[in-house]
PDB file of C-alpha atoms and ligand atoms in Angstrom:
ATOM      1  CA  MET A 194       0.129   0.051   0.115  1.00 94.00           C
ATOM      2  CA  HIS A 195       1.055   3.509  -0.498  1.00 90.00           C
ATOM      3  CA  GLU A 196       0.452   6.770   0.880  1.00 85.00           C
ATOM      4  CA  THR A 197      -2.926   8.122  -0.384  1.00 83.00           C
ATOM      5  CA  LYS A 198      -2.416  11.760  -0.836  1.00 90.00           C
ATOM      6  CA  ARG A 199      -4.437  14.252  -3.341  1.00 94.00           C
ATOM      7  CA  ARG A 200      -1.796  15.740  -5.678  1.00 98.00           C
ATOM      8  CA  HIS A 201      -2.191  18.791  -7.197  1.00 98.00           C
ATOM      9  CA  LEU A 202      -0.727  18.895 -10.917  1.00 98.00           C
ATOM     10  CA  THR A 203      -0.158  21.195 -13.454  1.00 98.00           C
ATOM     11  CA  VAL A 204       0.049  20.145 -17.402  1.00 98.00           C
ATOM     12  CA  LEU A 205       3.656  20.633 -18.699  1.00 98.00           C
ATOM     13  CA  ARG A 206       3.203  19.780 -22.375  1.00 97.00           C
ATOM     14  CA  THR A 207       1.016  17.297 -24.377  1.00 98.00           C
ATOM     15  CA  GLU A 208       1.858  15.229 -27.319  1.00 98.00           C
ATOM     16  CA  LEU A 209      -0.308  12.611 -29.919  1.00 98.00           C
ATOM     17  CA  ILE A 210       2.100   9.875 -29.405  1.00 97.00           C
ATOM     18  CA  ALA A 211       0.194   7.570 -31.891  1.00 97.00           C
ATOM     19  CA  PRO A 212      -3.158   8.283 -33.846  1.00 95.00           C
ATOM     20  CA  ARG A 213      -6.057   8.506 -30.860  1.00 94.00           C
ATOM     21  CA  MET A 214      -3.365   8.458 -27.955  1.00 97.00           C
ATOM     22  CA  GLN A 215      -2.341  11.813 -26.517  1.00 98.00           C
ATOM     23  CA  ARG A 216       0.179  12.020 -23.739  1.00 98.00           C
ATOM     24  CA  ILE A 217      -0.286  14.292 -21.051  1.00 98.00           C
ATOM     25  CA  THR A 218       2.971  15.072 -19.034  1.00 98.00           C
ATOM     26  CA  LEU A 219       2.285  16.641 -15.990  1.00 98.00           C
ATOM     27  CA  GLY A 220       4.090  18.058 -13.136  1.00 98.00           C
ATOM     28  CA  GLY A 221       4.248  19.933  -9.841  1.00 98.00           C
ATOM     29  CA  ALA A 222       5.805  19.796  -6.372  1.00 97.00           C
ATOM     30  CA  ASP A 223       3.108  17.511  -4.884  1.00 97.00           C
ATOM     31  CA  LEU A 224       4.466  14.638  -7.279  1.00 97.00           C
ATOM     32  CA  GLU A 225       7.180  14.328  -4.128  1.00 96.00           C
ATOM     33  CA  GLY A 226       6.864  10.807  -3.071  1.00 95.00           C
ATOM     34  CA  PHE A 227       4.494   9.288  -6.026  1.00 97.00           C
ATOM     35  CA  THR A 228       5.052   6.021  -6.131  1.00 96.00           C
ATOM     36  CA  SER A 229       3.876   3.084  -9.023  1.00 96.00           C
ATOM     37  CA  LEU A 230       5.657  -0.304  -8.720  1.00 96.00           C
ATOM     38  CA  ALA A 231       3.280  -2.424 -11.002  1.00 96.00           C
ATOM     39  CA  PRO A 232       1.712  -2.631 -14.346  1.00 97.00           C
ATOM     40  CA  GLY A 233      -1.718  -2.725 -13.395  1.00 96.00           C
ATOM     41  CA  ASP A 234      -1.573   0.547 -10.937  1.00 97.00           C
ATOM     42  CA  HIS A 235      -4.274   3.269 -11.520  1.00 97.00           C
ATOM     43  CA  VAL A 236      -4.785   6.713 -10.057  1.00 98.00           C
ATOM     44  CA  LYS A 237      -7.974   8.044  -9.891  1.00 97.00           C
ATOM     45  CA  ALA A 238      -7.931  11.556 -12.185  1.00 98.00           C
ATOM     46  CA  PHE A 239     -10.004  14.109 -11.024  1.00 98.00           C
ATOM     47  CA  PHE A 240     -10.901  16.494 -14.208  1.00 98.00           C
ATOM     48  CA  PRO A 241     -12.888  20.332 -14.201  1.00 97.00           C
ATOM     49  CA  ASP A 242     -16.950  20.044 -14.617  1.00 96.00           C
ATOM     50  CA  PRO A 243     -17.570  22.648 -17.053  1.00 90.00           C
ATOM     51  CA  THR A 244     -20.780  23.891 -15.208  1.00 92.00           C
ATOM     52  CA  VAL A 245     -18.573  25.176 -12.543  1.00 94.00           C
ATOM     53  CA  GLY A 246     -15.562  25.604 -14.331  1.00 92.00           C
ATOM     54  CA  GLU A 247     -13.377  23.947 -11.878  1.00 95.00           C
ATOM     55  CA  ILE A 248     -12.161  20.500 -10.469  1.00 97.00           C
ATOM     56  CA  VAL A 249     -14.581  19.287  -7.724  1.00 96.00           C
ATOM     57  CA  THR A 250     -12.911  16.659  -5.450  1.00 95.00           C
ATOM     58  CA  PRO A 251     -14.769  14.064  -2.557  1.00 93.00           C
ATOM     59  CA  VAL A 252     -14.103  15.656   0.780  1.00 90.00           C
ATOM     60  CA  VAL A 253     -12.685  13.833   3.624  1.00 84.00           C
ATOM     61  CA  VAL A 254     -14.954  13.197   6.507  1.00 88.00           C
ATOM     62  CA  ASP A 255     -13.441  10.823   9.514  1.00 87.00           C
ATOM     63  CA  GLY A 256     -11.226   9.621   7.127  1.00 81.00           C
ATOM     64  CA  ARG A 257     -13.545   8.561   4.325  1.00 85.00           C
ATOM     65  CA  PRO A 258     -14.377  10.360   1.145  1.00 82.00           C
ATOM     66  CA  GLN A 259     -17.752  11.856   0.517  1.00 90.00           C
ATOM     67  CA  LEU A 260     -19.564  13.584  -2.060  1.00 89.00           C
ATOM     68  CA  PRO A 261     -19.232  17.502  -1.622  1.00 89.00           C
ATOM     69  CA  THR A 262     -22.463  19.295  -0.741  1.00 88.00           C
ATOM     70  CA  GLY A 263     -21.160  22.405  -2.882  1.00 86.00           C
ATOM     71  CA  PRO A 264     -21.997  22.983  -6.250  1.00 90.00           C
ATOM     72  CA  GLY A 265     -20.202  21.018  -9.258  1.00 93.00           C
ATOM     73  CA  GLU A 266     -19.879  17.101  -9.822  1.00 94.00           C
ATOM     74  CA  VAL A 267     -16.948  14.956  -8.956  1.00 96.00           C
ATOM     75  CA  ILE A 268     -15.618  13.973 -12.452  1.00 97.00           C
ATOM     76  CA  ALA A 269     -12.966  11.178 -12.058  1.00 97.00           C
ATOM     77  CA  ARG A 270     -11.642   8.356 -14.270  1.00 98.00           C
ATOM     78  CA  ASP A 271      -8.707   5.622 -13.576  1.00 98.00           C
ATOM     79  CA  TYR A 272      -5.593   5.900 -15.499  1.00 98.00           C
ATOM     80  CA  THR A 273      -2.421   3.980 -15.720  1.00 98.00           C
ATOM     81  CA  PRO A 274       0.741   6.008 -14.702  1.00 98.00           C
ATOM     82  CA  ALA A 275       2.884   5.262 -17.927  1.00 98.00           C
ATOM     83  CA  ALA A 276       6.155   6.753 -16.918  1.00 98.00           C
ATOM     84  CA  PHE A 277       7.126   8.432 -13.774  1.00 98.00           C
ATOM     85  CA  ARG A 278      10.362  10.664 -13.417  1.00 97.00           C
ATOM     86  CA  PRO A 279      11.547  11.580 -10.092  1.00 96.00           C
ATOM     87  CA  ILE A 280      13.876  14.190 -11.817  1.00 95.00           C
ATOM     88  CA  GLY A 281      12.409  15.662 -14.981  1.00 92.00           C
ATOM     89  CA  GLU A 282      13.079  18.779 -17.323  1.00 86.00           C
ATOM     90  CA  HIS A 283      10.868  20.773 -14.933  1.00 80.00           C
ATOM     91  CA  GLY A 284      11.222  18.639 -11.457  1.00 95.00           C
ATOM     92  CA  PRO A 285       9.229  15.510 -10.987  1.00 98.00           C
ATOM     93  CA  GLU A 286       7.316  14.438 -14.359  1.00 98.00           C
ATOM     94  CA  LEU A 287       4.362  11.942 -14.807  1.00 98.00           C
ATOM     95  CA  ASP A 288       3.118  10.849 -18.194  1.00 98.00           C
ATOM     96  CA  LEU A 289      -0.548   9.661 -18.356  1.00 98.00           C
ATOM     97  CA  ASP A 290      -1.459   8.221 -21.708  1.00 98.00           C
ATOM     98  CA  PHE A 291      -5.343   8.942 -22.558  1.00 98.00           C
ATOM     99  CA  VAL A 292      -7.125   7.272 -25.570  1.00 97.00           C
ATOM    100  CA  LEU A 293      -8.842  10.083 -27.420  1.00 96.00           C
ATOM    101  CA  HIS A 294     -11.498   8.151 -28.072  1.00 94.00           C
ATOM    102  CA  ALA A 295     -14.587  10.738 -28.327  1.00 70.00           C
ATOM    103  CA  ASP A 296     -16.669  10.413 -31.290  1.00 69.00           C
ATOM    104  CA  GLY A 297     -19.813  12.154 -31.348  1.00 61.00           C
ATOM    105  CA  SER A 298     -22.330  12.173 -28.701  1.00 63.00           C
ATOM    106  CA  HIS A 299     -20.319   9.270 -27.029  1.00 69.00           C
ATOM    107  CA  ALA A 300     -17.307  11.977 -25.758  1.00 76.00           C
ATOM    108  CA  GLY A 301     -16.189  11.078 -22.257  1.00 93.00           C
ATOM    109  CA  PRO A 302     -15.257  14.114 -19.824  1.00 95.00           C
ATOM    110  CA  ALA A 303     -11.660  12.457 -19.540  1.00 97.00           C
ATOM    111  CA  ALA A 304     -10.861  11.970 -23.090  1.00 96.00           C
ATOM    112  CA  SER A 305     -12.353  15.707 -24.013  1.00 94.00           C
ATOM    113  CA  TRP A 306     -10.166  17.104 -21.511  1.00 96.00           C
ATOM    114  CA  ALA A 307      -7.002  15.499 -22.660  1.00 97.00           C
ATOM    115  CA  ALA A 308      -7.903  16.350 -26.300  1.00 95.00           C
ATOM    116  CA  GLN A 309      -7.921  20.056 -25.154  1.00 95.00           C
ATOM    117  CA  ALA A 310      -5.285  19.775 -22.516  1.00 97.00           C
ATOM    118  CA  LYS A 311      -2.551  22.760 -23.001  1.00 98.00           C
ATOM    119  CA  PRO A 312       0.240  23.798 -20.787  1.00 98.00           C
ATOM    120  CA  GLY A 313      -0.797  25.179 -17.167  1.00 98.00           C
ATOM    121  CA  ASP A 314      -4.296  23.625 -17.032  1.00 98.00           C
ATOM    122  CA  PRO A 315      -4.736  22.013 -13.686  1.00 98.00           C
ATOM    123  CA  LEU A 316      -5.303  18.398 -12.981  1.00 98.00           C
ATOM    124  CA  ILE A 317      -5.692  16.062  -9.733  1.00 98.00           C
ATOM    125  CA  ILE A 318      -4.692  12.918  -8.997  1.00 98.00           C
ATOM    126  CA  GLY A 319      -5.149  10.427  -5.925  1.00 96.00           C
ATOM    127  CA  GLY A 320      -3.231   7.076  -6.037  1.00 93.00           C
ATOM    128  CA  PRO A 321      -2.152   4.540  -7.256  1.00 96.00           C
ATOM    129  CA  ARG A 322      -3.533   3.387  -3.551  1.00 93.00           C
ATOM    130  CA  GLY A 323      -1.154   0.335  -3.661  1.00 93.00           C
ATOM    131  CA  SER A 324       0.850  -1.573  -6.257  1.00 94.00           C
ATOM    132  CA  ARG A 325       0.055  -5.770  -6.650  1.00 94.00           C
ATOM    133  CA  VAL A 326       3.918  -6.136  -7.695  1.00 94.00           C
ATOM    134  CA  PRO A 327       3.698  -9.457  -9.963  1.00 93.00           C
ATOM    135  CA  PRO A 328       6.394 -12.392  -9.500  1.00 91.00           C
ATOM    136  CA  SER A 329       9.999 -11.640 -10.810  1.00 91.00           C
ATOM    137  CA  ASP A 330      10.620 -15.029 -12.254  1.00 92.00           C
ATOM    138  CA  ILE A 331       8.061 -14.985 -15.138  1.00 96.00           C
ATOM    139  CA  ARG A 332       9.451 -16.476 -18.161  1.00 96.00           C
ATOM    140  CA  ARG A 333       6.535 -16.094 -20.641  1.00 97.00           C
ATOM    141  CA  ALA A 334       3.804 -13.707 -20.797  1.00 98.00           C
ATOM    142  CA  ILE A 335       1.068 -13.256 -23.163  1.00 98.00           C
ATOM    143  CA  LEU A 336      -0.343  -9.667 -22.908  1.00 98.00           C
ATOM    144  CA  ILE A 337      -3.977  -8.749 -24.600  1.00 98.00           C
ATOM    145  CA  ALA A 338      -5.015  -5.195 -24.742  1.00 98.00           C
ATOM    146  CA  ASP A 339      -6.600  -2.504 -26.612  1.00 98.00           C
ATOM    147  CA  GLU A 340      -5.348   0.962 -26.642  1.00 98.00           C
ATOM    148  CA  SER A 341      -6.597   1.814 -22.837  1.00 98.00           C
ATOM    149  CA  ALA A 342      -4.275  -1.034 -21.792  1.00 98.00           C
ATOM    150  CA  LEU A 343      -1.199  -0.212 -23.931  1.00 98.00           C
ATOM    151  CA  PRO A 344       0.196   2.171 -20.977  1.00 98.00           C
ATOM    152  CA  ALA A 345       0.018  -0.966 -18.954  1.00 98.00           C
ATOM    153  CA  VAL A 346       1.721  -3.260 -21.398  1.00 98.00           C
ATOM    154  CA  THR A 347       4.581  -0.805 -21.839  1.00 98.00           C
ATOM    155  CA  ARG A 348       4.674  -1.457 -17.759  1.00 98.00           C
ATOM    156  CA  TRP A 349       4.593  -4.937 -18.147  1.00 98.00           C
ATOM    157  CA  LEU A 350       7.260  -5.026 -20.734  1.00 98.00           C
ATOM    158  CA  ASP A 351       9.694  -2.541 -18.593  1.00 97.00           C
ATOM    159  CA  LEU A 352       9.389  -5.318 -15.918  1.00 96.00           C
ATOM    160  CA  LEU A 353       9.249  -8.691 -18.015  1.00 97.00           C
ATOM    161  CA  GLY A 354      12.631  -8.011 -19.098  1.00 94.00           C
ATOM    162  CA  GLU A 355      14.114 -10.795 -21.267  1.00 95.00           C
ATOM    163  CA  ALA A 356      10.979 -13.131 -20.798  1.00 97.00           C
ATOM    164  CA  GLU A 357       9.276 -14.362 -24.082  1.00 98.00           C
ATOM    165  CA  VAL A 358       6.375 -11.995 -24.813  1.00 98.00           C
ATOM    166  CA  ILE A 359       3.433 -12.323 -27.016  1.00 98.00           C
ATOM    167  CA  GLY A 360       1.163  -9.087 -27.544  1.00 98.00           C
ATOM    168  CA  LEU A 361      -1.906  -9.497 -29.248  1.00 98.00           C
ATOM    169  CA  PHE A 362      -3.046  -6.162 -29.440  1.00 98.00           C
ATOM    170  CA  SER A 363      -6.250  -4.521 -30.661  1.00 98.00           C
ATOM    171  CA  ALA A 364      -6.756  -0.752 -31.857  1.00 97.00           C
ATOM    172  CA  LEU A 365      -8.877   0.732 -34.010  1.00 95.00           C
ATOM    173  CA  GLU A 366      -6.282   2.827 -35.966  1.00 94.00           C
ATOM    174  CA  PRO A 367      -3.477   0.625 -38.010  1.00 91.00           C
ATOM    175  CA  GLY A 368      -0.914   3.175 -37.009  1.00 96.00           C
ATOM    176  CA  THR A 369      -1.282   2.434 -33.139  1.00 98.00           C
ATOM    177  CA  SER A 370       1.405   0.021 -33.465  1.00 98.00           C
ATOM    178  CA  GLN A 371       3.760   3.034 -33.129  1.00 98.00           C
ATOM    179  CA  TYR A 372       3.075   3.609 -29.446  1.00 98.00           C
ATOM    180  CA  LEU A 373       4.905   0.428 -28.912  1.00 98.00           C
ATOM    181  CA  SER A 374       8.271   1.509 -30.826  1.00 96.00           C
ATOM    182  CA  GLY A 375      11.391   1.037 -29.074  1.00 96.00           C
ATOM    183  CA  TYR A 376       9.719  -1.952 -27.022  1.00 97.00           C
ATOM    184  CA  GLU A 377      10.609  -4.348 -29.869  1.00 96.00           C
ATOM    185  CA  ALA A 378      12.920  -7.278 -29.062  1.00 96.00           C
ATOM    186  CA  SER A 379      13.978 -10.321 -30.480  1.00 96.00           C
ATOM    187  CA  ALA A 380      11.893 -12.608 -27.634  1.00 97.00           C
ATOM    188  CA  ARG A 381       8.732 -10.167 -28.507  1.00 98.00           C
ATOM    189  CA  GLU A 382       6.249 -10.867 -30.984  1.00 98.00           C
ATOM    190  CA  PHE A 383       3.546  -8.114 -31.230  1.00 98.00           C
ATOM    191  CA  ARG A 384       0.471  -8.693 -33.304  1.00 98.00           C
ATOM    192  CA  TRP A 385      -1.762  -6.003 -34.087  1.00 98.00           C
ATOM    193  CA  PHE A 386      -5.418  -6.311 -34.952  1.00 98.00           C
ATOM    194  CA  SER A 387      -7.570  -3.475 -36.526  1.00 96.00           C
ATOM    195  CA  GLY A 388     -11.140  -3.713 -38.320  1.00 93.00           C
ATOM    196  CA  GLU A 389     -14.599  -4.513 -37.115  1.00 94.00           C
ATOM    197  CA  ASP A 390     -13.552  -8.244 -36.540  1.00 96.00           C
ATOM    198  CA  ARG A 391     -10.685  -7.725 -34.514  1.00 97.00           C
ATOM    199  CA  ASN A 392     -11.969  -9.078 -31.308  1.00 96.00           C
ATOM    200  CA  THR A 393     -13.008 -12.126 -32.956  1.00 97.00           C
ATOM    201  CA  ARG A 394      -9.621 -12.375 -34.763  1.00 98.00           C
ATOM    202  CA  ILE A 395      -7.803 -11.981 -31.122  1.00 98.00           C
ATOM    203  CA  ALA A 396     -10.070 -14.820 -29.843  1.00 98.00           C
ATOM    204  CA  GLU A 397      -9.005 -17.469 -32.899  1.00 98.00           C
ATOM    205  CA  THR A 398      -5.004 -16.476 -32.270  1.00 98.00           C
ATOM    206  CA  LEU A 399      -5.236 -17.151 -28.431  1.00 98.00           C
ATOM    207  CA  ALA A 400      -7.259 -20.268 -28.940  1.00 97.00           C
ATOM    208  CA  GLY A 401      -4.261 -21.455 -31.315  1.00 97.00           C
ATOM    209  CA  LEU A 402      -1.394 -20.433 -28.930  1.00 97.00           C
ATOM    210  CA  ALA A 403      -0.096 -23.181 -26.570  1.00 94.00           C
ATOM    211  CA  ILE A 404      -0.371 -21.579 -23.054  1.00 96.00           C
ATOM    212  CA  THR A 405       1.731 -23.758 -20.124  1.00 93.00           C
ATOM    213  CA  GLU A 406       1.493 -23.614 -16.283  1.00 92.00           C
ATOM    214  CA  SER A 407       4.273 -21.180 -16.748  1.00 93.00           C
ATOM    215  CA  THR A 408       2.600 -18.490 -18.958  1.00 97.00           C
ATOM    216  CA  LEU A 409       1.359 -15.237 -17.373  1.00 98.00           C
ATOM    217  CA  VAL A 410      -2.031 -14.113 -19.341  1.00 98.00           C
ATOM    218  CA  PHE A 411      -2.722 -10.623 -18.574  1.00 98.00           C
ATOM    219  CA  LEU A 412      -6.018  -9.216 -20.556  1.00 98.00           C
ATOM    220  CA  ALA A 413      -7.156  -5.679 -20.416  1.00 98.00           C
ATOM    221  CA  GLY A 414      -9.272  -3.446 -22.289  1.00 98.00           C
ATOM    222  CA  GLU A 415     -13.303  -3.116 -23.281  1.00 97.00           C
ATOM    223  CA  ALA A 416     -14.814  -5.670 -20.558  1.00 97.00           C
ATOM    224  CA  GLY A 417     -17.654  -6.908 -23.089  1.00 97.00           C
ATOM    225  CA  SER A 418     -14.792  -8.445 -25.456  1.00 97.00           C
ATOM    226  CA  LEU A 419     -12.785  -9.951 -22.690  1.00 98.00           C
ATOM    227  CA  ILE A 420     -15.512 -12.150 -21.653  1.00 97.00           C
ATOM    228  CA  PRO A 421     -14.884 -14.939 -23.870  1.00 97.00           C
ATOM    229  CA  LEU A 422     -11.419 -14.675 -24.044  1.00 98.00           C
ATOM    230  CA  ARG A 423     -11.261 -15.096 -20.448  1.00 97.00           C
ATOM    231  CA  ARG A 424     -13.887 -17.991 -20.391  1.00 96.00           C
ATOM    232  CA  HIS A 425     -11.541 -19.969 -22.742  1.00 97.00           C
ATOM    233  CA  LEU A 426      -8.682 -19.429 -20.342  1.00 97.00           C
ATOM    234  CA  ARG A 427     -10.278 -20.283 -17.493  1.00 96.00           C
ATOM    235  CA  ARG A 428     -13.203 -22.484 -18.004  1.00 95.00           C
ATOM    236  CA  GLU A 429     -11.696 -24.242 -21.481  1.00 96.00           C
ATOM    237  CA  LEU A 430      -8.358 -24.636 -20.452  1.00 97.00           C
ATOM    238  CA  GLY A 431      -8.648 -24.551 -16.296  1.00 96.00           C
ATOM    239  CA  LEU A 432      -5.914 -22.259 -15.981  1.00 97.00           C
ATOM    240  CA  PRO A 433      -6.074 -20.900 -12.244  1.00 96.00           C
ATOM    241  CA  LYS A 434      -6.931 -17.482 -11.518  1.00 93.00           C
ATOM    242  CA  GLU A 435      -3.370 -16.327 -10.497  1.00 93.00           C
ATOM    243  CA  GLN A 436      -2.359 -17.164 -14.106  1.00 96.00           C
ATOM    244  CA  VAL A 437      -4.975 -15.117 -15.654  1.00 97.00           C
ATOM    245  CA  ASP A 438      -4.970 -11.351 -14.703  1.00 97.00           C
ATOM    246  CA  ALA A 439      -8.172  -9.946 -16.605  1.00 97.00           C
ATOM    247  CA  HIS A 440      -9.345  -6.392 -16.000  1.00 97.00           C
ATOM    248  CA  GLY A 441     -12.056  -4.463 -17.921  1.00 97.00           C
ATOM    249  CA  TYR A 442     -10.718  -0.829 -18.239  1.00 98.00           C
ATOM    250  CA  TRP A 443     -13.977   0.417 -19.722  1.00 97.00           C
ATOM    251  CA  LYS A 444     -17.508  -0.951 -20.974  1.00 96.00           C
ATOM    252  CA  GLN A 445     -19.150  -0.068 -24.480  1.00 94.00           C
ATOM    253  CA  GLY A 446     -22.104   2.453 -23.681  1.00 92.00           C
ATOM    254  CA  GLU A 447     -21.337   2.756 -20.034  1.00 95.00           C
ATOM    255  CA  ALA A 448     -19.490   5.795 -18.877  1.00 95.00           C
ATOM    256  CA  ASN A 449     -17.403   5.378 -15.756  1.00 96.00           C
ATOM    257  CA  LEU A 450     -17.179   1.434 -15.526  1.00 95.00           C
ATOM    258  CA  ASP A 451     -16.921   0.242 -12.140  1.00 93.00           C
ATOM    259  CA  HIS A 452     -13.720  -1.966 -12.684  1.00 92.00           C
ATOM    260  CA  HIS A 453     -13.892  -3.456  -9.093  1.00 90.00           C
ATOM    261  CA  ALA A 454     -17.407  -5.241 -10.411  1.00 90.00           C
ATOM    262  CA  PRO A 455     -16.433  -8.737 -11.829  1.00 90.00           C
ATOM    263  CA  LEU A 456     -15.647  -8.718 -15.456  1.00 92.00           C
ATOM    264  CA  ASP A 457     -17.913 -11.910 -16.092  1.00 90.00           C
ATOM    265  CA  PRO A 458     -21.003 -11.767 -13.735  1.00 85.00           C
ATOM    266  CA  SER A 459     -21.592 -15.240 -14.598  1.00 85.00           C
ATOM    267  CA  ASP A 460     -18.327 -16.349 -12.843  1.00 82.00           C
ATOM    268  CA  PRO A 461     -17.467 -13.363 -10.686  1.00 74.00           C
ATOM    269  CA  ASP A 462     -14.101 -14.944  -9.201  1.00 71.00           C
TER     270      ASP A 462
HETATM  271  C1  FAD B  57      -6.993   0.169 -13.922  1.00 75.72           C
HETATM  272  C2  FAD B  57      -7.394   1.089 -14.924  1.00 75.72           C
HETATM  273  C3  FAD B  57      -6.144   1.870 -15.875  1.00 75.72           C
HETATM  274  C4  FAD B  57      -6.961   2.539 -17.140  1.00 75.72           C
HETATM  275  N1  FAD B  57      -5.977   3.111 -17.607  1.00 75.72           N
HETATM  276  C5  FAD B  57      -5.967   3.816 -18.708  1.00 75.72           C
HETATM  277  C6  FAD B  57      -5.267   4.547 -19.502  1.00 75.72           C
HETATM  278  O1  FAD B  57      -3.765   4.546 -18.989  1.00 75.72           O
HETATM  279  N2  FAD B  57      -5.604   5.435 -20.734  1.00 75.72           N
HETATM  280  C7  FAD B  57      -6.405   5.471 -21.327  1.00 75.72           C
HETATM  281  O2  FAD B  57      -7.055   5.836 -22.336  1.00 75.72           O
HETATM  282  N3  FAD B  57      -7.597   4.738 -20.278  1.00 75.72           N
HETATM  283  C8  FAD B  57      -7.165   4.042 -19.161  1.00 75.72           C
HETATM  284  N4  FAD B  57      -8.226   3.352 -18.661  1.00 75.72           N
HETATM  285  C9  FAD B  57      -9.808   3.366 -18.997  1.00 75.72           C
HETATM  286  C10 FAD B  57     -10.235   4.642 -18.574  1.00 75.72           C
HETATM  287  O3  FAD B  57     -10.410   4.864 -17.537  1.00 75.72           O
HETATM  288  C11 FAD B  57     -11.796   4.668 -19.233  1.00 75.72           C
HETATM  289  O4  FAD B  57     -11.790   4.420 -20.847  1.00 75.72           O
HETATM  290  C12 FAD B  57     -12.610   5.908 -19.035  1.00 75.72           C
HETATM  291  O5  FAD B  57     -14.106   5.384 -19.364  1.00 75.72           O
HETATM  292  C13 FAD B  57     -12.690   7.132 -20.328  1.00 75.72           C
HETATM  293  O6  FAD B  57     -13.356   8.120 -19.517  1.00 75.72           O
HETATM  294  P1  FAD B  57     -14.015   9.190 -20.079  1.00 75.72           P
HETATM  295  O7  FAD B  57     -14.715  10.211 -19.352  1.00 75.72           O
HETATM  296  O8  FAD B  57     -13.237   9.326 -21.567  1.00 75.72           O
HETATM  297  O9  FAD B  57     -15.204   8.381 -21.027  1.00 75.72           O
HETATM  298  P2  FAD B  57     -16.658   7.831 -20.107  1.00 75.72           P
HETATM  299  O10 FAD B  57     -17.589   8.845 -19.782  1.00 75.72           O
HETATM  300  O11 FAD B  57     -16.409   7.084 -18.924  1.00 75.72           O
HETATM  301  O12 FAD B  57     -17.590   7.076 -21.077  1.00 75.72           O
HETATM  302  C14 FAD B  57     -18.044   7.861 -22.284  1.00 75.72           C
HETATM  303  C15 FAD B  57     -18.513   6.742 -23.282  1.00 75.72           C
HETATM  304  O13 FAD B  57     -17.399   6.554 -23.936  1.00 75.72           O
HETATM  305  C16 FAD B  57     -17.063   5.261 -23.959  1.00 75.72           C
HETATM  306  N5  FAD B  57     -15.503   4.994 -23.621  1.00 75.72           N
HETATM  307  C17 FAD B  57     -14.825   4.892 -22.563  1.00 75.72           C
HETATM  308  N6  FAD B  57     -13.734   4.831 -22.876  1.00 75.72           N
HETATM  309  C18 FAD B  57     -13.440   4.328 -24.270  1.00 75.72           C
HETATM  310  C19 FAD B  57     -12.286   3.910 -24.919  1.00 75.72           C
HETATM  311  N7  FAD B  57     -11.110   3.732 -24.291  1.00 75.72           N
HETATM  312  N8  FAD B  57     -12.451   3.683 -26.172  1.00 75.72           N
HETATM  313  C20 FAD B  57     -13.723   4.076 -26.882  1.00 75.72           C
HETATM  314  N9  FAD B  57     -15.026   4.427 -25.969  1.00 75.72           N
HETATM  315  C21 FAD B  57     -14.490   4.509 -24.706  1.00 75.72           C
HETATM  316  C22 FAD B  57     -17.877   4.445 -22.878  1.00 75.72           C
HETATM  317  O14 FAD B  57     -18.541   3.178 -23.132  1.00 75.72           O
HETATM  318  C23 FAD B  57     -18.981   5.412 -22.858  1.00 75.72           C
HETATM  319  O15 FAD B  57     -20.018   5.177 -24.184  1.00 75.72           O
HETATM  320  C24 FAD B  57      -7.836   2.806 -17.339  1.00 75.72           C
HETATM  321  C25 FAD B  57      -9.035   1.919 -16.887  1.00 75.72           C
HETATM  322  C26 FAD B  57      -8.709   1.179 -15.603  1.00 75.72           C
HETATM  323  C27 FAD B  57     -10.049   0.505 -14.719  1.00 75.72           C
END
């Protein structure tokens, strides 16, 4: 567990690092002591409520967060600390990489904010509350992710070092593969899937892979698309839950998915 602290940060710079992937680099003295040790870590980012023009955060009463009684709404979403540099160009720096998924009426407040963020804009983050650090002796891993989990994938790749890695990545834009440029290595094979049938093709590819008891499988992305993959791994192959690290990061048609809810309600472990 880490010290839970609300950090008031400022946008230092932004960069479109792949189609639909916006890197927001944040800075501020509040990053002092920031700790993130595991690929599955996330921060809760608090965004401005456009109706009041400022960020509204929960108030802490008797050590517990409660909704504030004043005007405005708490708008918060989960993001992976893609990179943290304790000593950056302007003091400590934290990169959060946002999928710019906003299209038409489905624009979410986090993606909309990231698309327009500019140096000097404020953002408040909380967490990570803790880090679930994976074992250090993983020799083979299969990483399955859509764009939202690519920051987590880079965290896995940093941690996995020389291990054999097969990556099955779903992306709306084929050019998204540039997000992982610099992460290629001889023991790593990245396969990218775009087009309407990308989830079906990932399922077919996964079914054709040899998965031994020493293979760790990480899956994260759109919750509904992960259910058949997780069922294949847990039910058909009978892999134990320690070997299958599956997380819904968002859900089609649902704002602010509660990622603590079971991914597959028919099999909630
Ligand atoms: C542990 C964890 C780590 C995460 N890390 C990251 C990260 O590093 N980068 C990142 O971009 N996301 C990440 N996510 C996912 C992110 O929290 C969600 O995508 C979030 O819902 C985005 O908020 P929003 O305000 O843009 O959209 P919301 O208001 O939540 O949703 C509005 C609409 O947009 C749709 N939507 C939401 N997200 C997406 C998407 N990615 N693609 C297409 N449609 C979408 C919803 O289905 C809904 O219809 C993470 C989630 C978790 C649980």
